[in-house]
mmCIF file of C-alpha atoms and ligand atoms in Angstrom:
data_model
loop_
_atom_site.group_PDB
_atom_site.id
_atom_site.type_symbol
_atom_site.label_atom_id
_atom_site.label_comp_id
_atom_site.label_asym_id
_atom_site.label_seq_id
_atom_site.Cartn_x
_atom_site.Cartn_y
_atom_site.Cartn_z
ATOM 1 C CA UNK A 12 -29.892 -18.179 9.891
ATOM 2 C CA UNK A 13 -30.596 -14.660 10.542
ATOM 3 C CA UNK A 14 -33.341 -12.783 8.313
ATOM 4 C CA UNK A 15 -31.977 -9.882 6.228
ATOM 5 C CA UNK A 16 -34.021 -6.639 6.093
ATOM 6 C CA UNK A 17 -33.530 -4.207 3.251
ATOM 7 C CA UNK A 18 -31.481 -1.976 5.954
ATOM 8 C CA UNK A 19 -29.060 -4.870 6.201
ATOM 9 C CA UNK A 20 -28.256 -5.108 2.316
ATOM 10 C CA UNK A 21 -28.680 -1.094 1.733
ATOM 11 C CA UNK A 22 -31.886 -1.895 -0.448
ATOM 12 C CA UNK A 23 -33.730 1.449 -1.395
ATOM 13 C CA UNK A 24 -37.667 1.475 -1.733
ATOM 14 C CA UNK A 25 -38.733 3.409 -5.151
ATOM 15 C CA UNK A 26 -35.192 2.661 -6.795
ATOM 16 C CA UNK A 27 -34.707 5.176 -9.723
ATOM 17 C CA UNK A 28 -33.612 3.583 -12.778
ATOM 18 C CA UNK A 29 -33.851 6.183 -15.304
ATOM 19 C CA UNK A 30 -30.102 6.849 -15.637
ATOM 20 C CA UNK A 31 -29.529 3.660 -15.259
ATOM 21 C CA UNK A 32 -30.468 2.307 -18.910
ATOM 22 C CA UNK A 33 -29.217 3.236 -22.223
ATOM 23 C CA UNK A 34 -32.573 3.556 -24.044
ATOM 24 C CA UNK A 35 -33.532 6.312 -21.335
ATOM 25 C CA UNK A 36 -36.794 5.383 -20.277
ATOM 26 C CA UNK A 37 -38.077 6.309 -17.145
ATOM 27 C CA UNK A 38 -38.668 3.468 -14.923
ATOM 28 C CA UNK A 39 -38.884 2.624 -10.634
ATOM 29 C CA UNK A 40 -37.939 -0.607 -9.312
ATOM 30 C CA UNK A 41 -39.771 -1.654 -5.776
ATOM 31 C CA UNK A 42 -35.984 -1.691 -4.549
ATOM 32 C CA UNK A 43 -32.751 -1.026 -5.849
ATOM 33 C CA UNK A 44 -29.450 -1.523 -4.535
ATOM 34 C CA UNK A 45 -25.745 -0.925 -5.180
ATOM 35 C CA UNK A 46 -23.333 -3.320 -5.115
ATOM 36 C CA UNK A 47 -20.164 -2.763 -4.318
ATOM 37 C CA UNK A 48 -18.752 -6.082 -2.816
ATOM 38 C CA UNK A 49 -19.630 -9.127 -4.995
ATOM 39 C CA UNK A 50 -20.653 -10.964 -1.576
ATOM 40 C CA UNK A 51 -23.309 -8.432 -0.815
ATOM 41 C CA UNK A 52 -25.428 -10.487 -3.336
ATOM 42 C CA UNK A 53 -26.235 -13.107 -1.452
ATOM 43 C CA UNK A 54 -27.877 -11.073 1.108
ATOM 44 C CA UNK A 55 -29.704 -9.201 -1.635
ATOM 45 C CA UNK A 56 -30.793 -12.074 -3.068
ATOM 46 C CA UNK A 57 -32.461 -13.532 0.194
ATOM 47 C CA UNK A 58 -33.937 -10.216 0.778
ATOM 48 C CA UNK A 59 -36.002 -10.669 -2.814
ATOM 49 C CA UNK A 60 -36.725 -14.028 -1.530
ATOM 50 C CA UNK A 61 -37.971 -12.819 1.839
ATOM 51 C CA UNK A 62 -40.216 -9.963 0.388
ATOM 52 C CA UNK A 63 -41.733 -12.232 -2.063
ATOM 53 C CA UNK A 64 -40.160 -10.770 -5.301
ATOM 54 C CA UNK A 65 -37.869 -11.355 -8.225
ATOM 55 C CA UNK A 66 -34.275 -10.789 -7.829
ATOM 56 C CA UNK A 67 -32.607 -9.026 -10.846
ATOM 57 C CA UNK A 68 -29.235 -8.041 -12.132
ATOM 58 C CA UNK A 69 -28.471 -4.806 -13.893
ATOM 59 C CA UNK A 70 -25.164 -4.138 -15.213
ATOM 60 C CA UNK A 71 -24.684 -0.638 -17.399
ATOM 61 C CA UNK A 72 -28.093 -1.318 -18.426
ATOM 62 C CA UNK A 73 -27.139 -1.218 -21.928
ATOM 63 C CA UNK A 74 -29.218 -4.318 -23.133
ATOM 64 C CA UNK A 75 -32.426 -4.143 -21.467
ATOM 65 C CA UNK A 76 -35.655 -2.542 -22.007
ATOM 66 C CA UNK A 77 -37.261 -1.311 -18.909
ATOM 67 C CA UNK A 78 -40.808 -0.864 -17.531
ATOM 68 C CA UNK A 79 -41.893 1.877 -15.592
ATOM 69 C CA UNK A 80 -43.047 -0.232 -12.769
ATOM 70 C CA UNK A 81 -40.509 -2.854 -11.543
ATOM 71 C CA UNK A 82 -41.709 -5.450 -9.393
ATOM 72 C CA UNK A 83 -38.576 -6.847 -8.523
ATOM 73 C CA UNK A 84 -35.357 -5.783 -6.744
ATOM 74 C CA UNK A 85 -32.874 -4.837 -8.929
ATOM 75 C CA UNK A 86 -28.984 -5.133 -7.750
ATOM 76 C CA UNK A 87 -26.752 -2.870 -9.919
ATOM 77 C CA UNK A 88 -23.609 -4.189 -9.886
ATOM 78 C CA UNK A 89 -20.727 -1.030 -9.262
ATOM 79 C CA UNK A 90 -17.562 -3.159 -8.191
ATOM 80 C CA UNK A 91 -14.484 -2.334 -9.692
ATOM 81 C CA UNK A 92 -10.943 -3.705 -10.155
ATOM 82 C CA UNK A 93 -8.656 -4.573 -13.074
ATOM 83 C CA UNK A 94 -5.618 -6.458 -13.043
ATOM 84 C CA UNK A 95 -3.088 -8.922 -14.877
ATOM 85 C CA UNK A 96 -3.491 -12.302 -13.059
ATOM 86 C CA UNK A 97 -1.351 -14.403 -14.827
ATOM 87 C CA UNK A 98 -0.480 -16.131 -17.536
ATOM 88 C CA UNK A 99 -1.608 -19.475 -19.361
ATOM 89 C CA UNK A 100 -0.566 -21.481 -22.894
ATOM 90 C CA UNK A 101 1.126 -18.528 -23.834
ATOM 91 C CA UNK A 102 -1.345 -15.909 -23.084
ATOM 92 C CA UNK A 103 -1.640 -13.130 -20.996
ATOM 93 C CA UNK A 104 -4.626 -13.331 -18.583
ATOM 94 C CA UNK A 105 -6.644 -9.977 -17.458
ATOM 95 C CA UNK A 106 -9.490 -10.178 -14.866
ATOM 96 C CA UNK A 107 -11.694 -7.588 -14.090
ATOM 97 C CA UNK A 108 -14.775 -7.282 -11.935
ATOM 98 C CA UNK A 109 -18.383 -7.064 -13.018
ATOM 99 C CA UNK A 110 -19.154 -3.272 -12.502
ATOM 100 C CA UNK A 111 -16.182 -2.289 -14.355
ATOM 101 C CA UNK A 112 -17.075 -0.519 -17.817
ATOM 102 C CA UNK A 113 -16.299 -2.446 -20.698
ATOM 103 C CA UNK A 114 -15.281 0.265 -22.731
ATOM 104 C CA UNK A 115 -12.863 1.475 -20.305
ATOM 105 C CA UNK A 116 -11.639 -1.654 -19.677
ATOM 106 C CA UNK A 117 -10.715 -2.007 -23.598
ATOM 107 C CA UNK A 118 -8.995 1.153 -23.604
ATOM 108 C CA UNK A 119 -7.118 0.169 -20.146
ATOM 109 C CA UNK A 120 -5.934 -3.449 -22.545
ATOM 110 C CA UNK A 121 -4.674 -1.369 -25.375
ATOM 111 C CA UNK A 122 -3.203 1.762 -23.339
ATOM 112 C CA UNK A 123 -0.721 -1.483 -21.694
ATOM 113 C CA UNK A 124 0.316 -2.066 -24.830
ATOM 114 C CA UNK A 125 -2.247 -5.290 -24.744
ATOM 115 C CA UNK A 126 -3.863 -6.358 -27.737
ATOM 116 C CA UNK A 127 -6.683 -9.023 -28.494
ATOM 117 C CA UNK A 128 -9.750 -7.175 -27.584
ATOM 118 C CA UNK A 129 -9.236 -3.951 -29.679
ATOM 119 C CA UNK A 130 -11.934 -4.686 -32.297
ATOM 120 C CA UNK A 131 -14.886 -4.750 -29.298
ATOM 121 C CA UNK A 132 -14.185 -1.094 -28.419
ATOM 122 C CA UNK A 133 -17.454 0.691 -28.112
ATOM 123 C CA UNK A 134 -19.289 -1.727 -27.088
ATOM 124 C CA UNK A 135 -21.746 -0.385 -24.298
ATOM 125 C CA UNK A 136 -22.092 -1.794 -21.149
ATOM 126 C CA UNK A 137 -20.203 -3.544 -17.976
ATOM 127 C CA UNK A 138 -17.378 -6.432 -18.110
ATOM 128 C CA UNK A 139 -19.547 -8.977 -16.061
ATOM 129 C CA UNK A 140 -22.545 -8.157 -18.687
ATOM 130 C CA UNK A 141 -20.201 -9.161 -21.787
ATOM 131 C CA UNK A 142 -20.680 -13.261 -21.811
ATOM 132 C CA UNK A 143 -24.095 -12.581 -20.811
ATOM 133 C CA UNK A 144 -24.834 -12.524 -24.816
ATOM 134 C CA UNK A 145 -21.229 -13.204 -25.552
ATOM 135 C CA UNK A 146 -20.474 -9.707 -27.277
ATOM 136 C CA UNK A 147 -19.182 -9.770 -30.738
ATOM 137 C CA UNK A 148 -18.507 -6.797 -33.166
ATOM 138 C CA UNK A 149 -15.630 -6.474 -35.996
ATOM 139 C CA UNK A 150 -15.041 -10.239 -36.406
ATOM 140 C CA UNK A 151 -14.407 -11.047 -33.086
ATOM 141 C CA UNK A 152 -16.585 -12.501 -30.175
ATOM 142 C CA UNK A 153 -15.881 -12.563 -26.415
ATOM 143 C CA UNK A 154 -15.705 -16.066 -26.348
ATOM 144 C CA UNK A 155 -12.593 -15.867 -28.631
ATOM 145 C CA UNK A 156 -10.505 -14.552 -25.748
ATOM 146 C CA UNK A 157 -12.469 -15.876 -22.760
ATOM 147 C CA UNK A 158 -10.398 -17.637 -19.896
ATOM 148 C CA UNK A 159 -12.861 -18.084 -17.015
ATOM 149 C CA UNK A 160 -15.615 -16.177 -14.858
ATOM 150 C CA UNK A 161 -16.715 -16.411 -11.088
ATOM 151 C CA UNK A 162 -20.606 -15.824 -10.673
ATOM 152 C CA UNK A 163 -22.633 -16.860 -7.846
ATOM 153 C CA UNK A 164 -25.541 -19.708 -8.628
ATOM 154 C CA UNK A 165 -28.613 -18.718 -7.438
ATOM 155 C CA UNK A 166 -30.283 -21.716 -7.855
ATOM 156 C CA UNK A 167 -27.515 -23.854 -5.725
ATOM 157 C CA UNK A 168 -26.635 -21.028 -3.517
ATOM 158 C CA UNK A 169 -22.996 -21.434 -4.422
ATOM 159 C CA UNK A 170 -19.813 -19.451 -5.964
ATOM 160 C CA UNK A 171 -18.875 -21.479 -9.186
ATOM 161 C CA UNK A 172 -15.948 -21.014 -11.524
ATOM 162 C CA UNK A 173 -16.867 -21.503 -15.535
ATOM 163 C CA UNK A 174 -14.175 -22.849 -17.758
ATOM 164 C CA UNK A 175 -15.150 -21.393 -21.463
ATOM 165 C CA UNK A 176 -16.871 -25.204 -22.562
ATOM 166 C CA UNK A 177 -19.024 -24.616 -19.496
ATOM 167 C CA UNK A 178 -20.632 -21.613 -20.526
ATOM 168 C CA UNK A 179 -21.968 -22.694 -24.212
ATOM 169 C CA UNK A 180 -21.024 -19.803 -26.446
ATOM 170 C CA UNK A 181 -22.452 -19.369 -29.419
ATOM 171 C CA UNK A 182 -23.778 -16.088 -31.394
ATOM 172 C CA UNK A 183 -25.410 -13.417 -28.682
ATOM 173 C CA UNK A 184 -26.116 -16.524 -26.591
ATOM 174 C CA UNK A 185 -24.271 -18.357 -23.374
ATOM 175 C CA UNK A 186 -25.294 -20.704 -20.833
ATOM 176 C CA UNK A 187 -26.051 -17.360 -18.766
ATOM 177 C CA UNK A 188 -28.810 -16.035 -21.447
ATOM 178 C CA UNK A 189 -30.315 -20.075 -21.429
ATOM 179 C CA UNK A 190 -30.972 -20.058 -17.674
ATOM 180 C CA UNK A 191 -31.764 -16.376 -16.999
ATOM 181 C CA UNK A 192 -31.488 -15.018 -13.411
ATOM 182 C CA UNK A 193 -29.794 -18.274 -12.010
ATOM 183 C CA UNK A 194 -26.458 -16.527 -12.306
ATOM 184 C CA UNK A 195 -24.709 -13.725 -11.231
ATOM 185 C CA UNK A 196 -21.072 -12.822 -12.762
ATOM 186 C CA UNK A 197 -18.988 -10.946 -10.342
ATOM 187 C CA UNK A 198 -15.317 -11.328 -12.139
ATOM 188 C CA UNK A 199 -14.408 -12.285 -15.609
ATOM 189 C CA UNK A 200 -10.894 -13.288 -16.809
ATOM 190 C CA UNK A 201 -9.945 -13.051 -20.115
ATOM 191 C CA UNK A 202 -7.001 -14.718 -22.373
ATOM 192 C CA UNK A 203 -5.413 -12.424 -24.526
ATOM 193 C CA UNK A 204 -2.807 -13.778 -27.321
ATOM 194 C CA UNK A 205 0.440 -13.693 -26.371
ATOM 195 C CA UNK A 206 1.491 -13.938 -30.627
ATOM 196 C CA UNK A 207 -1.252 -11.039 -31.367
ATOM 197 C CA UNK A 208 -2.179 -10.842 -35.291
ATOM 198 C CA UNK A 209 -4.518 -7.878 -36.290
ATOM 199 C CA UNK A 210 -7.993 -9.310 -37.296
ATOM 200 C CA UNK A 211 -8.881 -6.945 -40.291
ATOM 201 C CA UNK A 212 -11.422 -8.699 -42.334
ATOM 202 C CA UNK A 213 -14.211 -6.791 -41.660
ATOM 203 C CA UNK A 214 -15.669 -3.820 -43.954
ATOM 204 C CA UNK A 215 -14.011 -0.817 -42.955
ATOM 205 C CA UNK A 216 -10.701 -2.331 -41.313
ATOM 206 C CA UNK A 217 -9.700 -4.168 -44.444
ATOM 207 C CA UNK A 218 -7.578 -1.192 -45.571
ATOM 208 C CA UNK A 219 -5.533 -1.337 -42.489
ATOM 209 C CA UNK A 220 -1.994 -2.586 -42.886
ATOM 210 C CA UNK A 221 -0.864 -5.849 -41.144
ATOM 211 C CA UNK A 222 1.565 -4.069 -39.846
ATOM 212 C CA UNK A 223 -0.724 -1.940 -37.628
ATOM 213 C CA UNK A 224 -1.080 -1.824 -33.871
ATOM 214 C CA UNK A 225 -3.983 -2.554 -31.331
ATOM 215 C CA UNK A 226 -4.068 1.115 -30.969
ATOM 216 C CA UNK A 227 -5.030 2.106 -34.355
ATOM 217 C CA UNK A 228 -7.286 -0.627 -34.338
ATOM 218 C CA UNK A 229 -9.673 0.434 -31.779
ATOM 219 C CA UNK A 230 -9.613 3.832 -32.850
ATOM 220 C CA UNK A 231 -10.504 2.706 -36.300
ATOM 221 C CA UNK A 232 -13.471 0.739 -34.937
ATOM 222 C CA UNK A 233 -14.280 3.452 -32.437
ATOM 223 C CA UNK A 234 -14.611 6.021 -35.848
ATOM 224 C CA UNK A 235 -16.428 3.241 -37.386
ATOM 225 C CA UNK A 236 -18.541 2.431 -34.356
ATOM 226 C CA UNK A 237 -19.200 6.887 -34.442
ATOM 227 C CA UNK A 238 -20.048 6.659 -37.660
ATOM 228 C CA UNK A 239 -23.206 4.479 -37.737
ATOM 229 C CA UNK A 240 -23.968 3.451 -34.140
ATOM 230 C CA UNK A 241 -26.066 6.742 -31.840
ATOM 231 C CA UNK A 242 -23.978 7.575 -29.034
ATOM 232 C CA UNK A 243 -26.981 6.495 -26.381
ATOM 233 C CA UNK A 244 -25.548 9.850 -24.199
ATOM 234 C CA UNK A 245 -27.424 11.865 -26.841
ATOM 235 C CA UNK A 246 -29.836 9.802 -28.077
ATOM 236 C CA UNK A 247 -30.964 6.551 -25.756
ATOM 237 C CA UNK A 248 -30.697 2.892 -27.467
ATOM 238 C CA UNK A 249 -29.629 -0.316 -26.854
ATOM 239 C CA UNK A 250 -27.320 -1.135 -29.774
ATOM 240 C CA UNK A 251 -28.579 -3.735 -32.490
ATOM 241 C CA UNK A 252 -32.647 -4.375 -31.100
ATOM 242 C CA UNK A 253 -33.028 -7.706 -33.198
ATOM 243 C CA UNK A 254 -30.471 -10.319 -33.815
ATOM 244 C CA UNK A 255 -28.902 -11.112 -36.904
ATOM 245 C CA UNK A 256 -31.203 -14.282 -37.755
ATOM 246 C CA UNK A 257 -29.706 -17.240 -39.189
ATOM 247 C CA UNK A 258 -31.815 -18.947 -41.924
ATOM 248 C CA UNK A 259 -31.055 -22.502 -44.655
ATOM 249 C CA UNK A 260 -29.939 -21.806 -47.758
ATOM 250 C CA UNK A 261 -32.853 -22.267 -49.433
ATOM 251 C CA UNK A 262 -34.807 -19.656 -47.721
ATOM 252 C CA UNK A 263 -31.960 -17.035 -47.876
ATOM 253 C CA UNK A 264 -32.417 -17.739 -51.441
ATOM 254 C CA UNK A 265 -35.454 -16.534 -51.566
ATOM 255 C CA UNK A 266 -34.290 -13.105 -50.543
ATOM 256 C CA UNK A 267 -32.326 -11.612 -53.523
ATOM 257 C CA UNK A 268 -30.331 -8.588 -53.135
ATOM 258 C CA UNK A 269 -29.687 -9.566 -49.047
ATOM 259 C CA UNK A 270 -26.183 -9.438 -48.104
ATOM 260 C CA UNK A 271 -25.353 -13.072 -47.125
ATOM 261 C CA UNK A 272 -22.664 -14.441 -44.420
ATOM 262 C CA UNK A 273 -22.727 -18.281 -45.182
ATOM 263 C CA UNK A 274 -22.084 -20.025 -41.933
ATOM 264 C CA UNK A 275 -19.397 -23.219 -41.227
ATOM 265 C CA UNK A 276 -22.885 -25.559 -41.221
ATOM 266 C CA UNK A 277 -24.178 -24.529 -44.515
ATOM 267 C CA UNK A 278 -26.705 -21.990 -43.256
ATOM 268 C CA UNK A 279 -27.008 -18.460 -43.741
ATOM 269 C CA UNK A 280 -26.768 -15.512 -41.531
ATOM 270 C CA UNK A 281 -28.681 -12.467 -42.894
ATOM 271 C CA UNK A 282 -28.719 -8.764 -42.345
ATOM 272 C CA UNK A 283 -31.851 -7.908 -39.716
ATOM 273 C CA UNK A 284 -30.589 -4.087 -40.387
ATOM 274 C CA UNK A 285 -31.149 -5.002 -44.375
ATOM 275 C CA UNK A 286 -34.388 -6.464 -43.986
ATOM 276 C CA UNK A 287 -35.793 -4.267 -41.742
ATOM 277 C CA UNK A 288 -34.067 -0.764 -44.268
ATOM 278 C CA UNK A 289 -35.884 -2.721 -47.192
ATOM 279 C CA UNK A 290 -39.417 -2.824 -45.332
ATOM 280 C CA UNK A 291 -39.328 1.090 -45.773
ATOM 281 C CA UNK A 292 -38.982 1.217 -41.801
ATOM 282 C CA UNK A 293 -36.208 3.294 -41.312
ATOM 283 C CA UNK A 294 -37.241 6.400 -39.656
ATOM 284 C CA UNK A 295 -40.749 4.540 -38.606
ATOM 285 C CA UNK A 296 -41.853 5.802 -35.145
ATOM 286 C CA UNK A 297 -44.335 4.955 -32.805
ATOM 287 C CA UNK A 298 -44.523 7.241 -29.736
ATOM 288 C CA UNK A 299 -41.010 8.504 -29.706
ATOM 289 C CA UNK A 300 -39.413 5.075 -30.229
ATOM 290 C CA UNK A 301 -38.210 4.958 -33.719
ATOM 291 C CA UNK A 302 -36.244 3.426 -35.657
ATOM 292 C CA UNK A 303 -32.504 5.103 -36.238
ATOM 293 C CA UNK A 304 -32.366 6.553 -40.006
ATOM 294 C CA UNK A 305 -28.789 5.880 -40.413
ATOM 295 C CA UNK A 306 -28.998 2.329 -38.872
ATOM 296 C CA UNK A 307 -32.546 0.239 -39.455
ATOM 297 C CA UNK A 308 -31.651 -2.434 -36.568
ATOM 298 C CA UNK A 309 -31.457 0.231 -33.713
ATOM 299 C CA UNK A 310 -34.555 1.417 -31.789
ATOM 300 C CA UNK A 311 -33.745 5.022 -30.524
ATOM 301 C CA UNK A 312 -35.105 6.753 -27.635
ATOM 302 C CA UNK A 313 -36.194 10.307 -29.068
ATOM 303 C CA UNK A 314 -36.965 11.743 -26.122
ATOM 304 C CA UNK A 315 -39.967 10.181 -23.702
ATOM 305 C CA UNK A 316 -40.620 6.641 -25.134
ATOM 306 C CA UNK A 317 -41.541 4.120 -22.696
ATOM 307 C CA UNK A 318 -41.024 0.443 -22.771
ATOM 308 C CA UNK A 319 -45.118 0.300 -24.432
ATOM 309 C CA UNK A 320 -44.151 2.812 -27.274
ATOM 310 C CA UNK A 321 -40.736 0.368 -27.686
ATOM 311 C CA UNK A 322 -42.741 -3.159 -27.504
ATOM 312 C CA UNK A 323 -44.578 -1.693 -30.087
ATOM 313 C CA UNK A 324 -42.681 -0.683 -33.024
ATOM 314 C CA UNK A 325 -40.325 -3.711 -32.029
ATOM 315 C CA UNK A 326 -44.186 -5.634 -32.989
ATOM 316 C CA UNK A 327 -44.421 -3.332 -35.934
ATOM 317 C CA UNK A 328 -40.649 -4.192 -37.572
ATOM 318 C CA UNK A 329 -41.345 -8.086 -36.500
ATOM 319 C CA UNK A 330 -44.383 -8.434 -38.496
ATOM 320 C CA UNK A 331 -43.636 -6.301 -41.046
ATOM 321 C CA UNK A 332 -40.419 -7.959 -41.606
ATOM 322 C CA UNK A 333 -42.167 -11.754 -41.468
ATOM 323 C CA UNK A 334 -44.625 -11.041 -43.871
ATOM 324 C CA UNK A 335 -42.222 -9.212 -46.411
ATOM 325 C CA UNK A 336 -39.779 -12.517 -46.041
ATOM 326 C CA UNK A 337 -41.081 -15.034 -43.708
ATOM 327 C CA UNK A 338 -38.144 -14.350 -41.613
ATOM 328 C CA UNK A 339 -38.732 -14.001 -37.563
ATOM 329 C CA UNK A 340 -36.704 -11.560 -36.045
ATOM 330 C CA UNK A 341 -35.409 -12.278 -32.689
ATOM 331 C CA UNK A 342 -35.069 -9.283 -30.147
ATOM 332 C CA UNK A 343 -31.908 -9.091 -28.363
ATOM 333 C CA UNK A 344 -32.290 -6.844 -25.336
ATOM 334 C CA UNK A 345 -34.495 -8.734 -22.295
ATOM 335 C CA UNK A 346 -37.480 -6.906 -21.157
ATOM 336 C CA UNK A 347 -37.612 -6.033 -17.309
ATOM 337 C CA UNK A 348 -40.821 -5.336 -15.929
HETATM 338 N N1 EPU B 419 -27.481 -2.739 -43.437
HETATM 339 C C1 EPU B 419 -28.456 -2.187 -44.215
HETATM 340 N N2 EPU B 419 -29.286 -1.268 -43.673
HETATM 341 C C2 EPU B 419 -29.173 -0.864 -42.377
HETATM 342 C C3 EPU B 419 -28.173 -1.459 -41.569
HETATM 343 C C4 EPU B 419 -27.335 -2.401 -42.119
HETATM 344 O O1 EPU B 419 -28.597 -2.496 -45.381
HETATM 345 O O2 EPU B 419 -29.965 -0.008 -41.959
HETATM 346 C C5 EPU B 419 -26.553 -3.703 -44.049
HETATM 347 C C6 EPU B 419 -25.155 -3.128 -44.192
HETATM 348 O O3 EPU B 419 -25.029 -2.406 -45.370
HETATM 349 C C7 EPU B 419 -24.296 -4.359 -44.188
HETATM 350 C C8 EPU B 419 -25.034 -5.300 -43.261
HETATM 351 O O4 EPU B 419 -26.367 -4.797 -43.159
HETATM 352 O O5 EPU B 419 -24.255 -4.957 -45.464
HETATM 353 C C9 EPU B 419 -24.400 -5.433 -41.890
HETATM 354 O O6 EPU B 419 -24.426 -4.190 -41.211
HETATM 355 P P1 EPU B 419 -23.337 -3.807 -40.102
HETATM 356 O O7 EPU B 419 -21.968 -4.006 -40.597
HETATM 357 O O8 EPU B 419 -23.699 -2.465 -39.560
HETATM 358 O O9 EPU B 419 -23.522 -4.892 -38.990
HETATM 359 P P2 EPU B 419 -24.812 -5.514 -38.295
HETATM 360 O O10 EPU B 419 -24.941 -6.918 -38.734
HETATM 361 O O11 EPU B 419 -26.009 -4.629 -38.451
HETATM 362 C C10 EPU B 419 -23.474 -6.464 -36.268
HETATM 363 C C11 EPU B 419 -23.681 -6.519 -34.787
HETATM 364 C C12 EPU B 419 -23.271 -5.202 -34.148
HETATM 365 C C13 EPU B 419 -21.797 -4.956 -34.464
HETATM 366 C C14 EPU B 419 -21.628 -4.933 -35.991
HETATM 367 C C15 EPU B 419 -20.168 -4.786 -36.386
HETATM 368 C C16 EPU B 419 -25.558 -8.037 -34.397
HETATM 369 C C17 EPU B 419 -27.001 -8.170 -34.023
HETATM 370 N N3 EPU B 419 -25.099 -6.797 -34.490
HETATM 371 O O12 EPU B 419 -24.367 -5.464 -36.752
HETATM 372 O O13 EPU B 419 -23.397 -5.327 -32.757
HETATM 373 O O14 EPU B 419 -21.337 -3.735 -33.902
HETATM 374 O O15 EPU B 419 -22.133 -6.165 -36.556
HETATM 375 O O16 EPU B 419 -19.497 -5.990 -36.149
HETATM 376 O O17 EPU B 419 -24.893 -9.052 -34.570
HETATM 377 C C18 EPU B 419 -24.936 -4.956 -30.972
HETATM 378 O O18 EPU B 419 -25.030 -6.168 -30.845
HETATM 379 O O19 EPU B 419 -25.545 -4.164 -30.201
HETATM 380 C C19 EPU B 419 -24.133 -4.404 -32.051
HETATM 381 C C20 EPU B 419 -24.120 -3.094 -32.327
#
C-alpha cells in the first residue's frame, strides 16, 4: 500500500480557516485541504493517520466553533452537482453532493417548480452538512423528505449507503452527530412529495393561503428568516447556539409564562431563546461575543471574538439559565480545536 504525503492529497500546512466559518473567528488548522472529488478522502484521511493527527470534516462551516490553533487536518468539502435521479412511491428524488450550498440548492428545488423543502430556505450551510443535525426550521425537518445518503465509514474503511431508519433522526441529532468523525457524507438524496400540500402552521406562515405555491413559501420564510436571524455575512454566528431543550411536564410547569410545544410522548419542548431573553441576557457580551438583541439564542461575532470569548458567555447563559430554572442548555454547534 503506498504511503500518501500531503503533496499527494493537495494538503496545505497553516490552512486558513477564517473565511471558512460563519461565526468569523480567526483560526489555522495544521493542514487543510479542498476536496473536490468525494474519493480524495480516503487519501486525506490516511494522511491524518500517517502524521499522527485527527481527521476532520468542514462543510460551510456554519455549525462549528473554531479554535485558533487546529491540531488536526481539516478536509473542506467543495464538490458540486445537482440532479433529479429518479423517482420512488410517488416521489420525486433529488441528489446533490456534499459541497453544494444548501441554500442554493433550495432555491434550485423551488426555481423547477419542486416543492417539499421550501420552508428550510435560509438555512446556512452545505447539503452533506444537513443530516449531520438533521436541520429543521418552519415545521419541517430534513428527515421528513430524506431518501438516502452515500458517506464513506472511517472506522470500516468503506463507502456505505444509509436508508433513512439507518441514520436515527430525531431533533438536531442523527446517527452521524452519535458517532462523530466516523463518517463522511459525500451525496445526499432527498424525496420530495409528489402530492405537495403547503405546511403553514408555523407563526408567521399561518396567514398564507392553501392555495399558495412553494415559491411564496420560501420567500415568506426567507423575510421571516431576515427578520430575526443576523445575516452571518455582516455579522458572524452560527444560527440557534443552544438547543431547544426538552423537559417533563412537571418541570415545564414550573416555568410559568414559557411558551410550551407539548411533544407526542407527553414531554415538553421549551423556548432556550425565552429562557435565556428572561435571564436579562440579551445583549450580554463577553469579549466581542454577545448575545444577538433581537434573538437571545444566537451568539454573534461582533467583530474579533475568539472561540475563548465564545466558550465563555456560552458558560455564562448555561449557568445563568440553570440556576434561574434548573434547565441545562445543550449547545448545538461542535467545538473544533
Ligand atoms: N423567543 C423569545 N426570546 C428570544 C427568542 C425567542 O422569547 O430572544 C421566543 C419566541 O417569541 C417564540 C419562541 O421563543 O415564542 C420560539 O422562537 P422562534 O420561533 O424564533 O424559534 P426558535 O425555537 O428560537 C427554532 C430553531 C431555528 C429555526 C426556528 C424556526 C432550534 C434550536 N432552533 O428556533 O433553527 O429557524 O425554530 O423554525 O430548534 C438553527 O437551528 O440554527 C435555527 C435557526
Amino acid at each position: 500500500m503506498t504511503r500518501p504525503d500531503a503533496a499527494d492529497c493537495r494538503a496545505i500546512s497553516d490552512f486558513d480557516l477564517s473565511r471558512r466559518n460563519s461565526l468569523g473567528l480567526a483560526a489555522r488548522a495544521r493542514y487543510g485541504a479542498f476536496v473536490h472529488e468525494a474519493q480524495e478522502i480516503d487519501a486525506l484521511a490516511r494522511f491524518a493517520g500517517e502524521v499522527g493527527l485527527p481527521f476532520v470534516v468542514l462543510g460551510g462551516g456554519s455549525n462549528v466553533v473554531l479554535h485558533p490553533e487546529i491540531d488536526a487536518v481539516v478536509a473542506v468539502l467543495a464538490t458540486r452537482g445537482r440532479a433529479v435521479t429518479g423517482e420512488a412511491d410517488g416521489d420525486l428524488l433529488v441528489t446533490a453532493q456534499a459541497g453544494e450550498d444548501w441554500p442554493d440548492f433550495v432555491q434550485w428545488t423551488v426555481a423547477q417548480g419542486f416543492g417539499g423543502i421550501e420552508n428550510l430556505a435560509g438555512i446556512p450551510g452545505t447539503v452533506g452538512a444537513a443530516p449531520v443535525q438533521n436541520i429543521g426550521a418552519y415545521g419541517i425537518e430534513l428527515a421528513d423528505r430524506f431518501h438516502s445518503l452515500t458517506a464513506y465509514d472511517r472506522a470500516e474503511r468503506h463507502w456505505r449507503v444509509f436508508r433513512r431508519e439507518d441514520c436515527r433522526f430525531r431533533y438536531r441529532q442523527s446517527v452521524f452527530k452519535d458517532d462523530p468523525g466516523r463518517f463522511v457524507i459525500t451525496e445526499v438524496t432527498l424525496a420530495l412529495p409528489g402530492e405537495w400540500r403547503p405546511i403553514l402552521g408555523y407563526a408567521g406562515l399561518d396567514s398564507l393561503d392553501e392555495t399558495v405555491d412553494p415559491k411564496t413559501i420560501m420567500e415568506r420564510v426567507l423575510a421571516l428568516r431576515g427578520s430575526k436571524l443576523p445575516d452571518w455575512r455582516v455579522l458572524g454566528n452560527a444560527g440557534s447556539f443552544f438547543h431547544n431543550p426538552v423537559v417533563s411536564g412537571a418541570v415545564a410547569d414550573t416555568i410559568p409564562g414559557a411558551p410550551r410545544y407539548p411533544q407526542p410522548d407527553g414531554t415538553v419542548k421549551l423556548s432556550a431563546g425565552w429562557l435565556i431573553e428572561s435571564c436579562g441576557l440579551k445583549g450580554h457580551r463577553v469579549g466581542d461575543a454577545g448575545v444577538y438583541e433581537k434573538h437571545a439564542l444566537i451568539i454573534v461575532n461582533h467583530g474579533r471574538a475568539t472561540a475563548h470569548d465564545i466558550s465563555a458567555l456560552a458558560e455564562t447563559i448555561k449557568s445563568a439559565v440553570f440556576e434561574r430554572f434548573g434547565v441545562t442548555l445543550q449547545q448545538e454547534p461542535l467545538e473544533i480545536r
